[in-house]
Amino acid sequence: MTQEDLANPATECPGPRDFGAERLREAGEWEVALERRATHCRQVAAVAENLWASGCQDQAARLVLEEQAELSTMLRQALCRPDQAETALETVVSLWFWWAVFDHGEEGRGYLLRLLPLCPADSNAGVRGSWLAAWLGADCDPQGARALLGRAWPAAVMAGDDAAVGHIAHVQGVIALCEGDPRAAAEHFEEAARTIPDHAGGGPSPVVSLAAQAVAQAVFDPDTAHRTARRALARQSIRENAWAALEAHYAKALVDHHQGRAGQARRRAQRALSALDPTLPVLPCHEALRTLLTDTGASGSLPLHRALSNTALPHQVRAERKADTVTG
């Protein structure tokens, strides 16, 4: 099986040759083996998510890298087995950071869209899976993203789940930003930052929402954007969240640049880049910071639509094609 097969949820289910399946069938242990593997993968994903939430984000990423083939095979196989759908969905939502932060959004969204119809919409995994699928697909399918949020919102409110309510608001901001409405986006991001508890796991933190708010505000109110970026950097929780810190530093560097402080912007971007672990997959924000350095050095002016599309949030990766809408 090729790496391309593992990364494509639409690929047909693995053949009996995988993991010695034929021998397991002959021994009558095939079903037991499948169940054990599904349980193992769910536990791996839960451990990775806990590592991420506790500030050990490098370790979380390395764990997923080590288990990537096993996780991918289990998830692909679960698509053909409704009895494993809930276990698979729990696995996918626990790996939210892998899909969103490390730019595997298309793969994660593919799993979610096929697993969600097989699971209760009002379960914890169902709510998380719905807003996560919306987040990952906001740039390419905003209408579908809204439908998914509509599925998640009532259950999140009924459960009193502030984190889920805040994450839904964050995704609403993503959709607005992708559709060229930075003012509405800033309002949604502000709501998300206000609603998501500081130490809530399972999605973007308040710092990430504040960083996104600052980037949106840079389009129409750079002074307020500057204050918002400083608020993001001042949050205590940033010390335990390297990804959130990177987002906040990017937002502040971007705003500094557009307020004419190119030197400060470059120094902040350089410091943020120097703190990254080169042995881990490249983050989209890594590329965004490099682009900021290149543009500030070459021309002294980074177009705002480039800044929006460079933000290291899954909604921005393919947003270049919306540049005319944002700047019009």
Coordinates of C-alpha atoms in Angstrom, one line a residue:
M1 CA 0.0 0.0 0.0
T2 CA 1.4 3.4 -1.0
Q3 CA 1.6 6.5 1.1
E4 CA -0.9 8.1 -1.3
D5 CA -3.4 5.3 -0.6
L6 CA -3.0 5.9 3.2
A7 CA -3.6 9.6 2.8
N8 CA -6.8 9.2 0.7
P9 CA -9.9 8.3 2.6
A10 CA -11.8 7.6 -0.6
T11 CA -9.5 4.7 -1.4
E12 CA -11.1 1.3 -1.3
C13 CA -10.8 -0.7 1.9
P14 CA -7.6 -2.5 2.4
G15 CA -7.3 -6.0 1.0
P16 CA -6.9 -9.2 3.0
R17 CA -3.2 -9.0 2.7
D18 CA -2.9 -6.1 5.1
F19 CA -1.6 -6.9 8.6
G20 CA -1.7 -10.6 7.9
A21 CA -5.5 -10.5 7.5
E22 CA -5.7 -13.8 5.7
R23 CA -4.0 -15.7 8.6
L24 CA -6.2 -13.9 11.1
R25 CA -9.3 -14.9 9.2
E26 CA -8.2 -18.5 9.0
A27 CA -7.6 -18.5 12.8
G28 CA -11.0 -16.9 13.5
E29 CA -9.3 -13.9 15.0
W30 CA -9.9 -11.3 12.4
E31 CA -12.7 -9.4 14.2
V32 CA -10.9 -9.4 17.5
A33 CA -7.8 -8.0 15.8
L34 CA -9.8 -5.3 14.1
E35 CA -11.4 -4.3 17.4
R36 CA -8.0 -4.2 19.2
R37 CA -6.5 -2.1 16.5
A38 CA -9.4 0.4 16.6
T39 CA -9.1 0.6 20.4
H40 CA -5.3 1.1 20.2
C41 CA -5.7 3.9 17.6
R42 CA -8.3 5.7 19.7
Q43 CA -6.0 5.5 22.7
V44 CA -3.0 6.8 20.7
A45 CA -5.1 9.7 19.4
A46 CA -6.3 10.5 23.0
V47 CA -2.7 10.5 24.3
A48 CA -1.6 12.7 21.4
E49 CA -4.4 15.2 22.1
N50 CA -3.5 15.2 25.9
L51 CA 0.1 15.9 25.0
W52 CA -0.9 18.7 22.8
A53 CA -3.2 20.3 25.4
S54 CA -0.5 20.0 28.1
G55 CA 2.1 21.9 26.2
C56 CA 4.0 18.9 24.8
Q57 CA 3.1 19.7 21.2
D58 CA 6.3 18.4 19.7
Q59 CA 5.8 15.1 21.4
A60 CA 2.2 15.0 20.2
A61 CA 3.2 15.5 16.6
R62 CA 6.0 12.9 16.8
L63 CA 3.6 10.3 18.3
V64 CA 1.2 10.8 15.4
L65 CA 4.0 10.6 12.9
E66 CA 5.2 7.3 14.4
E67 CA 1.6 5.9 14.3
Q68 CA 0.5 7.5 11.1
A69 CA 0.3 4.4 8.9
E70 CA -1.6 2.4 11.6
L71 CA -4.0 5.3 12.2
S72 CA -4.6 5.8 8.5
T73 CA -5.3 2.2 7.9
M74 CA -7.6 1.8 10.8
L75 CA -9.6 4.9 9.8
R76 CA -9.9 3.8 6.1
Q77 CA -11.0 0.4 7.2
A78 CA -13.6 1.8 9.7
L79 CA -15.3 3.6 6.8
C80 CA -16.4 0.2 5.6
R81 CA -17.5 -1.0 9.1
P82 CA -20.4 1.0 10.7
D83 CA -19.8 -0.8 13.9
Q84 CA -16.5 1.0 14.3
A85 CA -17.7 4.4 13.2
E86 CA -17.9 6.0 16.6
T87 CA -14.5 4.8 17.6
A88 CA -13.1 6.1 14.4
L89 CA -14.9 9.4 14.8
E90 CA -13.5 9.8 18.3
T91 CA -10.0 9.1 16.9
V92 CA -10.4 11.7 14.2
V93 CA -11.6 14.5 16.5
S94 CA -8.8 13.8 19.0
L95 CA -6.4 14.4 16.1
W96 CA -7.8 17.8 15.3
F97 CA -4.4 19.5 15.6
W98 CA -2.9 17.1 13.1
W99 CA -5.5 17.9 10.4
A100 CA -5.7 21.7 11.2
V101 CA -2.3 22.8 12.4
F102 CA -0.1 20.5 10.3
D103 CA -2.1 21.1 7.0
H104 CA -3.7 17.6 6.6
G105 CA -7.1 19.2 6.4
E106 CA -8.3 17.6 3.3
E107 CA -7.6 14.1 4.7
G108 CA -9.3 14.8 8.0
R109 CA -12.3 16.4 6.4
G110 CA -12.7 13.4 4.1
Y111 CA -12.9 11.0 7.1
L112 CA -15.3 13.3 9.0
L113 CA -17.8 13.7 6.2
R114 CA -18.1 9.9 5.8
L115 CA -18.2 9.1 9.5
L116 CA -20.5 11.8 10.8
P117 CA -23.6 10.4 9.1
L118 CA -23.0 7.1 10.9
C119 CA -22.8 8.6 14.4
P120 CA -25.2 10.5 16.7
A121 CA -25.2 14.2 15.9
D122 CA -25.6 15.2 19.6
S123 CA -22.8 13.1 21.0
N124 CA -19.6 14.9 22.1
A125 CA -17.7 13.4 19.1
G126 CA -20.6 14.3 16.8
V127 CA -20.5 18.0 17.9
R128 CA -16.7 18.2 17.7
G129 CA -16.6 16.4 14.4
S130 CA -19.2 18.7 12.9
W131 CA -17.5 22.0 13.7
L132 CA -14.1 20.5 12.9
A133 CA -15.3 19.4 9.5
A134 CA -16.7 22.9 9.0
W135 CA -13.4 24.5 10.0
L136 CA -11.4 22.3 7.6
G137 CA -13.7 22.9 4.7
A138 CA -14.6 26.6 5.3
D139 CA -12.5 27.9 2.4
C140 CA -13.7 25.4 -0.2
D141 CA -17.3 24.8 0.8
P142 CA -18.7 27.6 3.0
Q143 CA -22.3 26.6 2.6
G144 CA -21.5 23.0 3.6
A145 CA -19.5 24.5 6.6
R146 CA -22.6 26.5 7.7
A147 CA -24.7 23.3 7.5
L148 CA -22.3 21.5 9.7
L149 CA -22.3 24.3 12.2
G150 CA -26.1 24.2 12.2
R151 CA -25.9 20.6 13.2
A152 CA -23.4 21.2 16.0
W153 CA -24.8 24.4 17.5
P154 CA -28.0 23.2 19.2
A155 CA -26.3 20.3 20.9
A156 CA -23.4 22.5 22.1
V157 CA -25.8 25.0 23.6
M158 CA -28.0 22.4 25.2
A159 CA -24.9 20.7 26.8
G160 CA -23.6 24.1 28.1
D161 CA -20.3 23.4 26.3
D162 CA -18.6 26.8 26.2
A163 CA -15.6 25.4 24.3
A164 CA -17.7 24.0 21.5
V165 CA -19.8 27.2 21.3
G166 CA -16.6 29.2 21.1
H167 CA -15.1 27.0 18.5
I168 CA -18.2 27.3 16.4
A169 CA -17.9 31.1 16.6
H170 CA -14.3 30.8 15.5
V171 CA -15.3 28.8 12.5
Q172 CA -18.0 31.4 11.7
G173 CA -15.2 33.9 11.7
V174 CA -13.2 31.7 9.3
I175 CA -16.1 31.5 6.9
A176 CA -16.7 35.3 7.0
L177 CA -13.0 35.9 6.4
C178 CA -12.9 33.5 3.5
E179 CA -15.9 35.2 1.9
G180 CA -14.3 38.7 2.1
D181 CA -16.0 40.1 5.2
P182 CA -13.3 40.9 7.7
R183 CA -15.5 43.0 9.9
A184 CA -17.9 40.2 10.5
A185 CA -14.9 37.8 10.9
A186 CA -13.4 40.0 13.6
E187 CA -16.7 40.0 15.5
H188 CA -16.9 36.2 15.4
F189 CA -13.3 35.8 16.5
E190 CA -13.9 38.2 19.3
E191 CA -16.8 36.1 20.5
A192 CA -14.7 33.0 20.2
A193 CA -11.9 34.5 22.3
R194 CA -14.4 35.6 24.9
T195 CA -16.2 32.2 25.1
I196 CA -13.5 29.5 24.8
P197 CA -12.1 28.8 28.3
D198 CA -8.4 29.5 28.6
H199 CA -7.3 25.9 29.1
A200 CA -10.0 24.2 26.9
G201 CA -8.5 21.6 24.6
G202 CA -9.8 20.1 21.4
G203 CA -9.5 23.1 19.2
P204 CA -8.2 26.7 18.8
S205 CA -7.5 28.5 22.0
P206 CA -8.6 32.1 22.8
V207 CA -5.1 33.2 21.8
V208 CA -5.6 31.7 18.3
S209 CA -8.9 33.5 18.0
L210 CA -7.4 36.8 19.1
A211 CA -4.6 36.4 16.6
A212 CA -7.1 35.7 13.8
Q213 CA -9.1 38.7 15.0
A214 CA -6.1 40.9 14.7
V215 CA -5.4 39.8 11.2
A216 CA -9.0 40.5 10.2
Q217 CA -8.9 43.9 11.9
A218 CA -5.7 44.8 10.0
V219 CA -7.8 45.2 6.9
F220 CA -10.0 48.0 8.3
D221 CA -8.6 49.2 11.6
P222 CA -4.8 48.7 12.1
D223 CA -4.7 50.5 15.4
T224 CA -7.3 48.2 17.0
A225 CA -5.5 45.2 15.3
H226 CA -2.3 46.3 17.1
R227 CA -4.0 46.3 20.5
T228 CA -5.7 42.9 19.8
A229 CA -2.4 41.3 18.8
R230 CA -0.8 42.6 22.0
R231 CA -3.7 41.2 24.0
A232 CA -3.1 37.8 22.4
L233 CA 0.6 37.9 23.4
A234 CA -0.2 39.0 26.9
R235 CA -2.4 35.9 27.7
Q236 CA -0.7 33.7 30.3
S237 CA -1.9 30.5 28.5
I238 CA 0.3 31.3 25.6
R239 CA 3.3 29.9 27.5
E240 CA 1.8 26.4 27.3
N241 CA 0.7 26.6 23.7
A242 CA 3.5 26.9 21.1
W243 CA 1.2 26.9 18.2
A244 CA -1.0 29.7 19.7
A245 CA 2.2 31.7 20.4
L246 CA 3.3 31.3 16.8
E247 CA -0.1 32.6 15.5
A248 CA 0.1 35.5 17.9
H249 CA 3.6 36.5 16.9
Y250 CA 2.6 36.3 13.2
A251 CA -0.4 38.5 13.8
K252 CA 1.7 41.1 15.7
A253 CA 4.5 41.0 13.1
L254 CA 1.9 41.5 10.3
V255 CA 0.3 44.4 12.0
D256 CA 3.6 46.0 12.8
H257 CA 4.6 45.8 9.2
H258 CA 1.4 47.4 8.0
Q259 CA 1.9 50.2 10.5
G260 CA 5.3 51.0 9.1
R261 CA 7.4 49.1 11.7
A262 CA 9.0 46.8 9.2
G263 CA 12.1 46.3 11.3
Q264 CA 10.1 45.2 14.3
A265 CA 8.1 42.9 12.1
R266 CA 11.2 41.2 10.7
R267 CA 12.8 40.7 14.1
R268 CA 9.6 39.2 15.6
A269 CA 9.2 36.9 12.6
Q270 CA 12.9 35.8 12.8
R271 CA 12.6 35.1 16.5
A272 CA 9.4 33.0 15.9
L273 CA 11.0 31.0 13.2
S274 CA 14.1 30.3 15.2
A275 CA 12.0 28.7 17.9
L276 CA 10.5 26.1 15.5
D277 CA 11.7 22.4 15.6
P278 CA 13.1 21.7 12.1
T279 CA 12.6 17.9 12.6
L280 CA 8.8 18.3 12.6
P281 CA 6.5 18.8 9.6
V282 CA 6.5 22.4 8.4
L283 CA 3.6 24.4 9.8
P284 CA 1.6 26.7 7.4
C285 CA 2.5 29.6 9.8
H286 CA 6.2 28.8 9.2
E287 CA 5.7 29.5 5.5
A288 CA 3.6 32.6 6.4
L289 CA 6.4 34.0 8.5
R290 CA 9.0 33.3 5.8
T291 CA 6.7 35.1 3.3
L292 CA 6.4 38.0 5.6
L293 CA 10.2 38.2 5.9
T294 CA 10.6 38.0 2.1
D295 CA 8.0 40.6 1.4
T296 CA 9.1 43.1 4.0
G297 CA 12.7 42.8 2.8
A298 CA 11.9 43.0 -0.9
S299 CA 9.1 45.6 -1.2
G300 CA 8.3 46.9 2.2
S301 CA 4.6 46.2 1.6
L302 CA 2.8 42.9 2.0
P303 CA -0.7 43.1 0.4
L304 CA -3.4 42.4 2.9
H305 CA -4.9 39.6 0.8
R306 CA -1.6 37.9 1.0
A307 CA -1.5 38.3 4.7
L308 CA -5.0 36.8 5.1
S309 CA -4.2 33.8 2.9
N310 CA -0.9 33.2 4.8
T311 CA -2.5 33.0 8.2
A312 CA -1.7 29.6 9.6
L313 CA -5.3 28.5 10.1
P314 CA -6.8 25.8 7.9
H315 CA -9.3 28.2 6.3
Q316 CA -6.5 30.3 4.8
V317 CA -4.4 27.7 2.9
R318 CA -6.2 28.0 -0.4
A319 CA -7.7 31.4 0.0
E320 CA -5.4 33.2 -2.5
R321 CA -8.2 32.8 -5.1
K322 CA -10.4 35.0 -3.0
A323 CA -7.9 37.8 -2.9
D324 CA -9.9 40.1 -5.2
T325 CA -13.0 39.7 -3.0
V326 CA -11.1 40.6 0.2
T327 CA -9.4 43.6 -1.3
G328 CA -12.3 44.9 -3.4

